[in-house]
Coordinates of C-alpha atoms in Angstrom, one line a residue:
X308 CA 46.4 -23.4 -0.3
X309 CA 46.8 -26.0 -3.2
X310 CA 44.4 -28.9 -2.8
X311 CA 43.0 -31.7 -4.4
X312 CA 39.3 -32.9 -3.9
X313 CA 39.1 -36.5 -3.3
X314 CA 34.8 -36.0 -4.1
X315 CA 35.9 -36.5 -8.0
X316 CA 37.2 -39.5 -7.6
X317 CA 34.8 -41.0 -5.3
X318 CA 34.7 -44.0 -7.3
X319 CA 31.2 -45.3 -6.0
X320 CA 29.1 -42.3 -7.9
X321 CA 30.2 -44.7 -11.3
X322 CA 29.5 -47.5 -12.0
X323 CA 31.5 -50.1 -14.0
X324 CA 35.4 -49.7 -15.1
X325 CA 34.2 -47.6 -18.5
X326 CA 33.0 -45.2 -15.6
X327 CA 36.1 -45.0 -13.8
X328 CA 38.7 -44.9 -17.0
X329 CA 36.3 -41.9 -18.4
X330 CA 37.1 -40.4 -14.8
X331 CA 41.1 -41.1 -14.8
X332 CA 41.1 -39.6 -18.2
X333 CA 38.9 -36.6 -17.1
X334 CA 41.2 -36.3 -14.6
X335 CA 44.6 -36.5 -16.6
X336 CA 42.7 -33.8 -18.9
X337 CA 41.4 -30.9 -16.9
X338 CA 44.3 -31.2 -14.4
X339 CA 46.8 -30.7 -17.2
X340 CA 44.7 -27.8 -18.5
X341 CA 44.6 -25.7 -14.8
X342 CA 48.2 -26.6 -14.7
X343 CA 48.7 -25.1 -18.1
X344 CA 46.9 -21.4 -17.3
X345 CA 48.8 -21.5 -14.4
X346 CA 52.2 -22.4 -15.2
X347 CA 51.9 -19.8 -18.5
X348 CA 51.2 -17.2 -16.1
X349 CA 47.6 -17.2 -14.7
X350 CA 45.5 -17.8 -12.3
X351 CA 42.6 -20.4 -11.2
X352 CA 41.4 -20.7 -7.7
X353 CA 41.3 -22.8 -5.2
X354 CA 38.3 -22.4 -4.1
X355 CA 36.7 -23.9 -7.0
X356 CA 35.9 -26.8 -8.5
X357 CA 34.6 -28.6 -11.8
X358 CA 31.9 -31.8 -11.3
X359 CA 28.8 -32.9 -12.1
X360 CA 25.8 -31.3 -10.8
X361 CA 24.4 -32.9 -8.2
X362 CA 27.5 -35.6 -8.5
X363 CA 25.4 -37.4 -11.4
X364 CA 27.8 -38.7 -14.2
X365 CA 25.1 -38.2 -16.7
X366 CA 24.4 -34.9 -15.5
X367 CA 26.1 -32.0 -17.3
X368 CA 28.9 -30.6 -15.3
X369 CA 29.6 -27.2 -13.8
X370 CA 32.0 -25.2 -11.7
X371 CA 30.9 -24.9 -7.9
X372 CA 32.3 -23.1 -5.0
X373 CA 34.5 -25.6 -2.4
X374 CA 34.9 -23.3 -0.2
X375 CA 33.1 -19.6 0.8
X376 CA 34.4 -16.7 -1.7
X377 CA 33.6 -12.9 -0.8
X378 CA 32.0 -10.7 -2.8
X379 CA 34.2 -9.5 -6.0
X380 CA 36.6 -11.9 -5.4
X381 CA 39.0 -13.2 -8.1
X382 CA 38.2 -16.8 -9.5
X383 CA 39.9 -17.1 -12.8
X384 CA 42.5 -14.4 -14.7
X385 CA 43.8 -16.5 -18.0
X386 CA 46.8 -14.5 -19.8
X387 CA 47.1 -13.1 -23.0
X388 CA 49.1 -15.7 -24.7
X389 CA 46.6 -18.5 -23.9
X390 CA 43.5 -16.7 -25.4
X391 CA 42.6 -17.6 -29.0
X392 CA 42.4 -14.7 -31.3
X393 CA 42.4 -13.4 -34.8
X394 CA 45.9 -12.6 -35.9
X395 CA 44.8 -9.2 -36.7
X396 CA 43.2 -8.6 -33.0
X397 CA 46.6 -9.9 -31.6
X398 CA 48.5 -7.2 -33.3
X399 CA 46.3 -4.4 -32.3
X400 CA 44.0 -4.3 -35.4
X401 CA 40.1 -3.8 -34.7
X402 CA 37.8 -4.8 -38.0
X403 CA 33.9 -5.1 -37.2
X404 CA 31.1 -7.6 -38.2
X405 CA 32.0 -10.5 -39.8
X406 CA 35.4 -9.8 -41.4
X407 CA 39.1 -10.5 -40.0
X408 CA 38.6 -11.0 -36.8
X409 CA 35.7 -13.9 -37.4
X410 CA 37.6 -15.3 -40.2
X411 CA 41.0 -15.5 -38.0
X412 CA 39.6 -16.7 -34.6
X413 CA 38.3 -19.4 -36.6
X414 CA 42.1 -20.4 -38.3
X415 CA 43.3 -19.8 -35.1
X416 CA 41.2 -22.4 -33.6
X417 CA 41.2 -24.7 -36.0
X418 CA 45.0 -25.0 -35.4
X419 CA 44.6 -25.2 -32.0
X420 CA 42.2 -28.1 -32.5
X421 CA 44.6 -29.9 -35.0
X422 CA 47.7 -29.1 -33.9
X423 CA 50.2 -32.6 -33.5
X424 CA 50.6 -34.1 -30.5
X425 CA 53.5 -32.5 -29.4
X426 CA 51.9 -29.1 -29.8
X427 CA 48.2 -29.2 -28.9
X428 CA 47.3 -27.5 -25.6
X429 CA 44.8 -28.7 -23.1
X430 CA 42.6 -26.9 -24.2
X431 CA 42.9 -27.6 -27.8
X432 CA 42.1 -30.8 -26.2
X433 CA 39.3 -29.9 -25.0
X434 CA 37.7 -28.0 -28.0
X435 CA 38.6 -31.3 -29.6
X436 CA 36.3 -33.3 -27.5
X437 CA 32.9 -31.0 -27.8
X438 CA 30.1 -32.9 -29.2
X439 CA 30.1 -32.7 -32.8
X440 CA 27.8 -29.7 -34.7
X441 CA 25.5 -29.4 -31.8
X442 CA 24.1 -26.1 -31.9
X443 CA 20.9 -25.7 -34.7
X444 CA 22.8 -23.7 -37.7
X445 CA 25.0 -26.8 -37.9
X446 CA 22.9 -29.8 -38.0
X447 CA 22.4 -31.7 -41.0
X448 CA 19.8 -30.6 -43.4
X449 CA 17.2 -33.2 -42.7
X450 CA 17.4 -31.9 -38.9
X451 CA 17.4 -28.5 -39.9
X452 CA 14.4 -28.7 -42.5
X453 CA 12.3 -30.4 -39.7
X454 CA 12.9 -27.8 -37.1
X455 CA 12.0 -24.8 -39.4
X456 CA 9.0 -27.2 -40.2
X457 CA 9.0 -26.8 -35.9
X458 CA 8.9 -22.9 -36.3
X459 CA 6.7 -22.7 -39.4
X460 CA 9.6 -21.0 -41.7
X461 CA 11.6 -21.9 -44.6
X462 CA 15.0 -23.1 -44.7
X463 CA 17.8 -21.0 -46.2
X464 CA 15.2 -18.2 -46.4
X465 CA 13.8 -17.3 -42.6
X466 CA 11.5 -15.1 -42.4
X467 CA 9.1 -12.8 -39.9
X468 CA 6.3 -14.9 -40.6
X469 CA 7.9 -17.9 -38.4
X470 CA 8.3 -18.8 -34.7
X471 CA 11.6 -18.1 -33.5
X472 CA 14.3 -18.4 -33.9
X473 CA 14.6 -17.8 -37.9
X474 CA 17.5 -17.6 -40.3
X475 CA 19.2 -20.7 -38.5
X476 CA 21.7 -21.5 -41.4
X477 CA 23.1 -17.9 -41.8
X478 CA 26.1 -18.7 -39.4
X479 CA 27.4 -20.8 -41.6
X480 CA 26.7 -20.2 -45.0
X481 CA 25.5 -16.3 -44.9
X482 CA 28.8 -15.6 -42.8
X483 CA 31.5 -17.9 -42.9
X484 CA 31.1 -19.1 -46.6
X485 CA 30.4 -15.7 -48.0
X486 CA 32.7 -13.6 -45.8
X487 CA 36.0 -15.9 -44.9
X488 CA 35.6 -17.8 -48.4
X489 CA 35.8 -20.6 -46.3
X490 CA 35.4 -24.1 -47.0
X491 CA 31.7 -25.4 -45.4
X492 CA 33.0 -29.3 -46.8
X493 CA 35.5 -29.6 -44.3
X494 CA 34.1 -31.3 -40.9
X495 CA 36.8 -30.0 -39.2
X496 CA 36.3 -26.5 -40.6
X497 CA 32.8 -26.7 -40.0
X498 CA 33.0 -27.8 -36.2
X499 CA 35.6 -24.8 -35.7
X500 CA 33.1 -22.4 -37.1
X501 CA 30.4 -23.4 -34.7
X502 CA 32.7 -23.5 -31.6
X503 CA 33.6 -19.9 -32.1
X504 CA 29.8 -19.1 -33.1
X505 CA 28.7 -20.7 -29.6
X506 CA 31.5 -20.7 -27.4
X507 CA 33.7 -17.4 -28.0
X508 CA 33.3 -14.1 -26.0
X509 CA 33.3 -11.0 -27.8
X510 CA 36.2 -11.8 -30.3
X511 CA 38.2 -14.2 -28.3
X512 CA 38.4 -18.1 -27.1
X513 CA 39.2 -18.0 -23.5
X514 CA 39.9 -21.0 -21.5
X515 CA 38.4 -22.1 -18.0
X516 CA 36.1 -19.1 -18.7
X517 CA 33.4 -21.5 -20.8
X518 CA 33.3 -24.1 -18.3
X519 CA 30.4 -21.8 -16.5
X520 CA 27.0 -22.5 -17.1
X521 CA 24.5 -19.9 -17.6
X522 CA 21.4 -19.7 -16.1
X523 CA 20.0 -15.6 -15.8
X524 CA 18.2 -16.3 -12.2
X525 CA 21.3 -17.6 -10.4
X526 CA 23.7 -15.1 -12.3
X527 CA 26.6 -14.6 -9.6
X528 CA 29.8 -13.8 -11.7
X529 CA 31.0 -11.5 -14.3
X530 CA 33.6 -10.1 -16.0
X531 CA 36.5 -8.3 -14.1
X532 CA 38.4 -6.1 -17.1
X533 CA 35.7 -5.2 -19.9
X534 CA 37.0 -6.5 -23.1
X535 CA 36.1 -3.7 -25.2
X536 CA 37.4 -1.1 -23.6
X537 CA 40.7 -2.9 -21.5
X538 CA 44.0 -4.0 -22.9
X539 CA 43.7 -7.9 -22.4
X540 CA 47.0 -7.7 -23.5
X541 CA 48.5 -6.3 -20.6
X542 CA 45.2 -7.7 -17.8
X543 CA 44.4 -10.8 -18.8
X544 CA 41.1 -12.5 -19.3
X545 CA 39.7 -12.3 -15.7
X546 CA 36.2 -13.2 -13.7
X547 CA 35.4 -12.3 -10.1
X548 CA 32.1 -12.9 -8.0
X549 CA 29.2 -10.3 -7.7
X550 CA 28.1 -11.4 -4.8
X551 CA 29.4 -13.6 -1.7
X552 CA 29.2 -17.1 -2.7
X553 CA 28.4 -20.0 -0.1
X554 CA 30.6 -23.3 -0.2
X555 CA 28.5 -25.9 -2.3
X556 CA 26.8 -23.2 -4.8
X557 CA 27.4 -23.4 -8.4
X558 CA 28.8 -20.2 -10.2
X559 CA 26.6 -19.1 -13.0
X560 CA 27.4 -16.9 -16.1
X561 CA 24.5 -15.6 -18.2
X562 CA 25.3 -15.3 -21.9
X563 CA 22.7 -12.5 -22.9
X564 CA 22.5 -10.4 -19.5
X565 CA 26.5 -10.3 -18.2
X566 CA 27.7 -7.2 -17.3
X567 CA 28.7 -6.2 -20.5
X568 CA 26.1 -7.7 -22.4
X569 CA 24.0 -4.4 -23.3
X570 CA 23.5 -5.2 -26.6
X571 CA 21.3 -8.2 -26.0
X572 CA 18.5 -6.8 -23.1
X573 CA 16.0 -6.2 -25.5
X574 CA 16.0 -9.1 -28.3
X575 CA 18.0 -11.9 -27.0
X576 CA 16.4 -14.6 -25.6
X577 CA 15.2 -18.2 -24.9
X578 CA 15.4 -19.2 -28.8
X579 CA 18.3 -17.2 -29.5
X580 CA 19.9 -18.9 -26.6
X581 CA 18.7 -22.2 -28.1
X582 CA 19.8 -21.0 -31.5
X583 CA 23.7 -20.0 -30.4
X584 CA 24.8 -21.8 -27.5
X585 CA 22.1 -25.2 -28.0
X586 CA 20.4 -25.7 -25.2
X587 CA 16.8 -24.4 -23.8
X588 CA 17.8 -22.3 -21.0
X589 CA 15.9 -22.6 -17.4
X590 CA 13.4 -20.1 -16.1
X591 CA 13.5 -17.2 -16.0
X592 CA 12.7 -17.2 -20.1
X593 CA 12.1 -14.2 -22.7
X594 CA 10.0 -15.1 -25.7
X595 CA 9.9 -12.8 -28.6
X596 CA 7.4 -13.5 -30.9
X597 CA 7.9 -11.0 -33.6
X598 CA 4.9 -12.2 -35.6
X599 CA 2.6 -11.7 -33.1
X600 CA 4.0 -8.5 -31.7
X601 CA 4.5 -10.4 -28.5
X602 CA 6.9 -10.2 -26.0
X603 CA 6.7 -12.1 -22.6
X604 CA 9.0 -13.2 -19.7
X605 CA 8.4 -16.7 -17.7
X606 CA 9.6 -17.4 -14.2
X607 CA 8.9 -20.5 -12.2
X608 CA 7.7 -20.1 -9.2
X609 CA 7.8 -22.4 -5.5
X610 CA 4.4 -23.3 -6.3
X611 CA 4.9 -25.1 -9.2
X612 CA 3.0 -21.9 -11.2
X613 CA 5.1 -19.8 -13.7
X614 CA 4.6 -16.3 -13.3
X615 CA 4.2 -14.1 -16.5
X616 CA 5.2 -11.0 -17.0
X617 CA 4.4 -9.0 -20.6
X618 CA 7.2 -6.9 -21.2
X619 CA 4.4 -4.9 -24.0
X620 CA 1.5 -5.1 -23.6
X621 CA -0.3 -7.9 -25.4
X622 CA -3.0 -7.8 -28.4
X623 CA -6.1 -9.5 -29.4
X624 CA -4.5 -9.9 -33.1
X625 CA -1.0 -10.8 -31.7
X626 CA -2.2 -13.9 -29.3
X627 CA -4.8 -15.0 -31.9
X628 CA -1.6 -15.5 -34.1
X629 CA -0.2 -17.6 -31.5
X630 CA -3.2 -19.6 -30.7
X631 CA -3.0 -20.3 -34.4
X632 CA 0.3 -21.7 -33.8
X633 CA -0.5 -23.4 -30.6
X634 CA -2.7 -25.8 -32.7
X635 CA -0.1 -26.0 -35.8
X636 CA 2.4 -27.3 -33.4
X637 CA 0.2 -29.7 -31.8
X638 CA -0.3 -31.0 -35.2
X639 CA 3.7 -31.3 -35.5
X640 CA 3.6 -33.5 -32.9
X641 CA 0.3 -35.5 -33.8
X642 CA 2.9 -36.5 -37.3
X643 CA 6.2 -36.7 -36.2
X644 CA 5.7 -38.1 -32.5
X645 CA 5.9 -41.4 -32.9
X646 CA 8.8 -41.6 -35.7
X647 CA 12.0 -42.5 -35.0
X648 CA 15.0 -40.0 -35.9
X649 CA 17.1 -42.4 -38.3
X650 CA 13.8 -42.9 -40.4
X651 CA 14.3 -39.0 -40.5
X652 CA 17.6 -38.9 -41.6
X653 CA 18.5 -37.0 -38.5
X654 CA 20.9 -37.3 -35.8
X655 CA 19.9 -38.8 -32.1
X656 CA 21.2 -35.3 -30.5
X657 CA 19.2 -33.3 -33.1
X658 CA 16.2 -35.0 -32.5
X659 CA 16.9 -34.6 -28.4
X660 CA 17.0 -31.3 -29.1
X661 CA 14.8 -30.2 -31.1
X662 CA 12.1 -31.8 -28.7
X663 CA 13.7 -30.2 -26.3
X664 CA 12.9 -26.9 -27.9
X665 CA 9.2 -27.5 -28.8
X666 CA 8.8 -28.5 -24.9
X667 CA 9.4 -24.8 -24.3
X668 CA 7.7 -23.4 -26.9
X669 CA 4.9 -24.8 -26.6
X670 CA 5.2 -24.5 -23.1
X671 CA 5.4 -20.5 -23.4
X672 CA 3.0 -20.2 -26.4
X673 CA 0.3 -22.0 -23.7
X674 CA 1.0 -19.8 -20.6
X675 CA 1.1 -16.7 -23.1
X676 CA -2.5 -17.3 -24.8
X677 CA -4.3 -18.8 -21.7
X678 CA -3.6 -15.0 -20.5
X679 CA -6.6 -12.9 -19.0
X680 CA -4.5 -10.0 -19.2
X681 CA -6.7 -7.4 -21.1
X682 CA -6.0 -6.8 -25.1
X683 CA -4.7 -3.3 -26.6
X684 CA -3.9 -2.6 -29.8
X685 CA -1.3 0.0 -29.1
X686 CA 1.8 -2.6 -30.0
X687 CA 0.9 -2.3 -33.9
X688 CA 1.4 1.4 -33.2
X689 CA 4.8 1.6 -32.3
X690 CA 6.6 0.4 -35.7
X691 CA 9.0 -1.8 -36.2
X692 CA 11.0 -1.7 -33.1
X693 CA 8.2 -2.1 -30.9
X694 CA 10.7 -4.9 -29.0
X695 CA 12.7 -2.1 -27.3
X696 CA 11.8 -1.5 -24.0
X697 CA 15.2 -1.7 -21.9
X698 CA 18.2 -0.6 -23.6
X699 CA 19.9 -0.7 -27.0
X700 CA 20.7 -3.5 -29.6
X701 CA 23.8 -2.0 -30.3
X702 CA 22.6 -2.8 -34.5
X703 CA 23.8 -1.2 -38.2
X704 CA 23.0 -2.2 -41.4
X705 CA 19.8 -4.2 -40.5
X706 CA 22.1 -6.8 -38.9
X707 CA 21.9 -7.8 -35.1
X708 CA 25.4 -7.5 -33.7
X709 CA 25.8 -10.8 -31.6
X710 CA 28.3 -11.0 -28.9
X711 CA 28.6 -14.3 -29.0
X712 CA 29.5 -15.7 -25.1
X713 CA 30.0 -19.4 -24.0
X714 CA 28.0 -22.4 -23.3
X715 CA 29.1 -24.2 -20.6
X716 CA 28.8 -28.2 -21.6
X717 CA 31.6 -29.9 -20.4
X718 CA 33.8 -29.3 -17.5
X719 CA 35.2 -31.7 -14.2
X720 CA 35.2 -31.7 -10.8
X721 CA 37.8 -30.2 -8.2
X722 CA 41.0 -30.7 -9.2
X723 CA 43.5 -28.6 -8.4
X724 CA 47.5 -28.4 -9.3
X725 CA 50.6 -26.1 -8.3
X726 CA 49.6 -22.3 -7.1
X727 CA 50.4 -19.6 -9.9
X728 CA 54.4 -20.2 -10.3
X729 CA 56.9 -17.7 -8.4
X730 CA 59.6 -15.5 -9.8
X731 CA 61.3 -18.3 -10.9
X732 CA 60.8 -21.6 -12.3
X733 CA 62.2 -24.2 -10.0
X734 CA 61.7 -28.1 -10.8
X735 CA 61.9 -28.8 -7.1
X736 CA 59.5 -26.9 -5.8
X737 CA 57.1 -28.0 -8.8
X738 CA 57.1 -31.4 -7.9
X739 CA 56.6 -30.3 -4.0
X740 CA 53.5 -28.9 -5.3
X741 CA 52.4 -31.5 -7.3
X742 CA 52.9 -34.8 -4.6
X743 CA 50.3 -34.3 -2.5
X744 CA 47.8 -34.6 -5.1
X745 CA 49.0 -37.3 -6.7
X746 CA 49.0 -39.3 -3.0
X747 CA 45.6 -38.4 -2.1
X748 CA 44.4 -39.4 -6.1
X749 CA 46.0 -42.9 -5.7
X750 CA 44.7 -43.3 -2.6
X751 CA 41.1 -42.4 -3.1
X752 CA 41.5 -45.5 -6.2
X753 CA 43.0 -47.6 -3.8
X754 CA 39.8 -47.3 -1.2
X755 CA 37.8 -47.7 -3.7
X756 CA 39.2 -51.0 -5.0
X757 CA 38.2 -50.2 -8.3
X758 CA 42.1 -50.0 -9.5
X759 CA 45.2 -51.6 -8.6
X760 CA 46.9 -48.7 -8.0
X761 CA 50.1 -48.1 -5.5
X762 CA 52.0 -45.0 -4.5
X763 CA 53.8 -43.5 -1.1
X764 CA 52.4 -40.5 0.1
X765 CA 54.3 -37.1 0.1
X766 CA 53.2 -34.4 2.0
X767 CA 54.3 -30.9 1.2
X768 CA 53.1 -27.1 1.2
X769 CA 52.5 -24.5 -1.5
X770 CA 53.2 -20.9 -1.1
X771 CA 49.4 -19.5 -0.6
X772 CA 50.7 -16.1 -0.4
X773 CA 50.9 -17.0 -4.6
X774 CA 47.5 -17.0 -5.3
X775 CA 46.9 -14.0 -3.5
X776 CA 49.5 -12.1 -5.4
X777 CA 48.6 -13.3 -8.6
X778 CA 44.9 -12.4 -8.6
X779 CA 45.5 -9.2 -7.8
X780 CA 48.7 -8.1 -9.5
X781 CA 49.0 -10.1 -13.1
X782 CA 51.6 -10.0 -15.6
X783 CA 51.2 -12.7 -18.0
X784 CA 54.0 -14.8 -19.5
X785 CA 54.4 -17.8 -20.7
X786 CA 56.9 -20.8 -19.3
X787 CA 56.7 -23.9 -21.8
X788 CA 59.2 -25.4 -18.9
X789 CA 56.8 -25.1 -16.4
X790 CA 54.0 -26.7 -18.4
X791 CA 55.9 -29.5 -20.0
X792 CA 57.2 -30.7 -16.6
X793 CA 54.0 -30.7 -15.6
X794 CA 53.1 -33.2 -17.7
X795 CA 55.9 -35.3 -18.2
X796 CA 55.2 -35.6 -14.4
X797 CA 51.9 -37.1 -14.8
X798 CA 53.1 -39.1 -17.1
X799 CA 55.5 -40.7 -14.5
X800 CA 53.3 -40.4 -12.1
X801 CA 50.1 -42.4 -13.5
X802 CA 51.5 -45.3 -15.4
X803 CA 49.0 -47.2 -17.6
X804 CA 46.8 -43.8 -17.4
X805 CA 44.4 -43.7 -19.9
X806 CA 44.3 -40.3 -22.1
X807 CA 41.5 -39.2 -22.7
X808 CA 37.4 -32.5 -23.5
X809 CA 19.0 -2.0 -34.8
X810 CA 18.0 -1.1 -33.1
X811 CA 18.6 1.6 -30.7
X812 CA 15.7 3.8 -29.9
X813 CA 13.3 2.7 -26.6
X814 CA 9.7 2.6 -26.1
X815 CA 7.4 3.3 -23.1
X816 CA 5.7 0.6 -22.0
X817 CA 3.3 -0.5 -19.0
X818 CA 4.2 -3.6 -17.5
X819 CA 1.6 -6.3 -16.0
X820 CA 1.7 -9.1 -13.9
X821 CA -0.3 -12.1 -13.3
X822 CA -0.3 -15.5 -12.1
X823 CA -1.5 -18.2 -14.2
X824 CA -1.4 -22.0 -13.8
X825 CA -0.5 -24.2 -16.5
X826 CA 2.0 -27.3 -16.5
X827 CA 4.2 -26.6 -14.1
X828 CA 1.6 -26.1 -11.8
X829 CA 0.7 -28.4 -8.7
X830 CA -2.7 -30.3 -11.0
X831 CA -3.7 -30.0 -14.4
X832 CA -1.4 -30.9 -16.5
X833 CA -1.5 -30.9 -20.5
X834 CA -1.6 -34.1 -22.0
X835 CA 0.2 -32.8 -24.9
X836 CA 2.8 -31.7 -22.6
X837 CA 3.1 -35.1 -20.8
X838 CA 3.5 -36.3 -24.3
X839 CA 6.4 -34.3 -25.6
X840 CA 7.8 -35.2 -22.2
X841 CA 7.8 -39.0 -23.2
X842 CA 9.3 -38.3 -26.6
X843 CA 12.3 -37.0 -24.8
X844 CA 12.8 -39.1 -22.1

């Protein structure tokens, strides 16, 4: 059944009139872009919803369950025609690496994102409105040169000899510059290159499919046709639960261990997570510390401890490196702490982040070297891909092959428009759809007495039989009638509205266990810790 949740526009969660018009216009936004996938064809549940976690407005927001979903059931199918894709892709042409299909997903968004007013869709809209260069490979080169100053490398060189993650720059100028001759001067240019870097899947730009977060210990959805291997063309872009899903949980995609995300198991972790999407990811973490020949995963525990599991077994050389490095970032922190960013040169979300980033590592570097887990030297026999414990990196010419998947930063809460349309389109039965909504969103701003808002209530019902149909049977098309009434009707309906979103071989390991307490635990925690705490509060 169509239904609109009056919980996003409990006006008492914000708290002045900037609150409330950012609300209206996320509204108007995400609204008209649900409307769009579904009057071009697809489908978005009902049972879903977009908000902030724990109904914060300065918390980041996410896509939660309104209602209980089964196991395997359908939440999102987006068609064809909405996807962003290289020209070459859309006409049935397959190039690899960096070549045709990079360059053209990157035109093609570009023009989504610039398109004129009559033209741009939702969610060019909403790629539009992403923060601007936020992930590491695209911050300015003062930010840049002090993180690899963070990681102990070199910029424009990387390195082995660093802390991960190296080579930050190569998405931009060893890629995009070298391989689409494209132009690195343009901000524009530049901001459509990182979007597809940190928010594509596989080749493509799908809507309402990057508006779930990731975190790998509450992974609970997944892909529904694999994109290598099925004809999107003809299926869609679609995502289904893997496991029954409770009504108030959050839906969580994991960027490096989906269902088709094979490719990644053995290499891709925390600071590649950082490095592509932006963001430090929560337990459980992988650290791969190629120069120590280290490899470690990090899961927090009820307790407050942080269980740590070696994933090879560790060396006396290998955490005597990192003990070396322990004390060179502490000495980072002794010089830089108490500087401001704009002395720097550096951006306020660069040097958020960055801090961010040397939390965790230094976080890991601690729980990794405190270790009583006893020292072999067998790692230094097992050559270069001594990493490889689980699966394959999918990887030619020396190059990791990165599948880059989405970040999840900005999304809404429940809102909710016409089901998926019928056979045909019919004005009438639109605007049926449509009323309800529109009467309970007036009146929630009414109650709230934050707006002097009027409006008669209408009462109607959708055809839920719909939204059945359309998750299970899908045959994308595209009706530019159905969206543009759509919102020509919110237009009319919401006057004075404000507008605003290499390896593939394996090796045998033994795997240990052990419990060992450290900042997250109960008592004793690090002052340095405490400190990098305050920096980034």
């Amino acid at each position: 059944m169509v239904s609109l949740s009056a919980r996003f526009f409990a006006l008492s969660q914000f708290g002045g009139d900037g609150d409330v018009k950012r609300a209206i216009s996320a509204f108007y936004t995400y609204l008209a872009w649900i409307c769009w996938v579904r009057g071009s064809g697809g489908f978005v549940s009902d049972k879903i919803a977009f908000r902030h976690i724990n109904d914060d407005p300065t918390a980041p927001r996410g896509v939660f369950a309104v209602q209980d979903i089964d196991d395997g059931e359908t939440l999102a199918i987006i068609p064809w025609d909405l996807i962003i894709k290289s020209p070459e892709r859309a006409a049935g042409k397959v190039h690899d690496r960096w070549s045709h299909d990079d360059c053209g997903v990157i035109e093609e968004t570009l023009k989504a994102m610039t398109a004129s007013e009559d033209d741009i869709t939702p969610y060019g809209k909403y790629l539009l409105s992403q923060p601007l260069n936020y992930t590491v490979g695209f911050w300015t080169e003062a930010g840049q040169e002090l993180f690899v100053n963070l990681t102990g490398g070199t910029l424009h060189q990387g390195g082995s000899n660093a802390l991960p993650p190296t080579d930050i720059d190569d998405q931009l100028i060893g890629e995009f510059k070298k391989v689409c001759d494209g132009d690195v001067t343009d901000p524009m240019t530049v901001q459509a290159v990182m979007l597809v870097r940190a928010r594509s899947d596989y080749e493509y730009m799908v809507p309402i499919y990057d508006m779930f977060n990731h975190d790998n210990g509450k992974y609970n959805i997944q892909h529904k046709f694999n994109p290598y291997t099925s004809p999107l063309e003809e299926t869609g872009y679609g995502v289904i639960t893997t496991r029954k899903i409770n009504a108030g949980e959050e839906l969580y995609n994991s960027y490096n261990r989906c269902n088709i995300c094979d490719g990644y198991f053995d290499w891709f972790g925390t600071p590649e997570v950082f490095q592509h999407y932006g963001f430090v990811e929560n337990y459980p973490q992988r650290w791969l510390f190629d120069l120590a020949r280290v490899k470690v995963e990090l899961t927090a525990q009820d307790d407050g401890q942080v269980k740590v599991k070696f994933l090879v077994p560790p060396s006396k050389r290998g955490i005597d490196v990192l003990s070396k490095e322990l004390l060179r970032l502490n000495d980072f922190a002794n010089k830089y702490q108490h500087k401001s960013y704009a002395e720097l040169g550096m951006r306020g979300l660069e040097w958020n982040s960055m801090w961010e980033y040397y939390d965790a590592i230094h976080v890991a570097l601690t729980y990794t070297t405190e270790s009583t887990e006893p020292l072999v030297d067998d790692v230094w026999a097992l050559g270069d891909d001594w990493w490889v414990q689980e699966g394959t990196t999918a990887e030619d010419e020396d190059e990791h092959y990165v599948l880059t998947a989405l970040i999840l930063l900005l999304s809404t809460q429940s809102i909710h428009c016409f089901a998926p349309p019928r056979s045909q389109f019919s004005l009438p039965s639109v605007l049926n759809d449509v009323t309800p909504h529109v009467s309970d969103f007036i009146s929630t701003l009414l109650s709230s007495d934050a707006l002097d808002v009027s409006s008669d209530a209408v009462s109607t019902l959708a055809d839920p039989a719909a939204v059945s149909e359309a998750s299970d049977s899908f045959s994308p098309t595209y009706s530019k009638a159905s969206y543009y009434t759509t919102l020509a009707l919110y237009v009319a309906s919401f006057p004075g509205l404000w507008s605003q979103i290499k390896r593939s071989t394996t090796a045998k390991v033994k795997r240990k266990t052990y419990v060992s307490p450290g900042e997250n635990a109960p008592e004793g925690g690090k002052e340095l810790r405490q400190q990098a705490g305050e920096i980034m509060a």
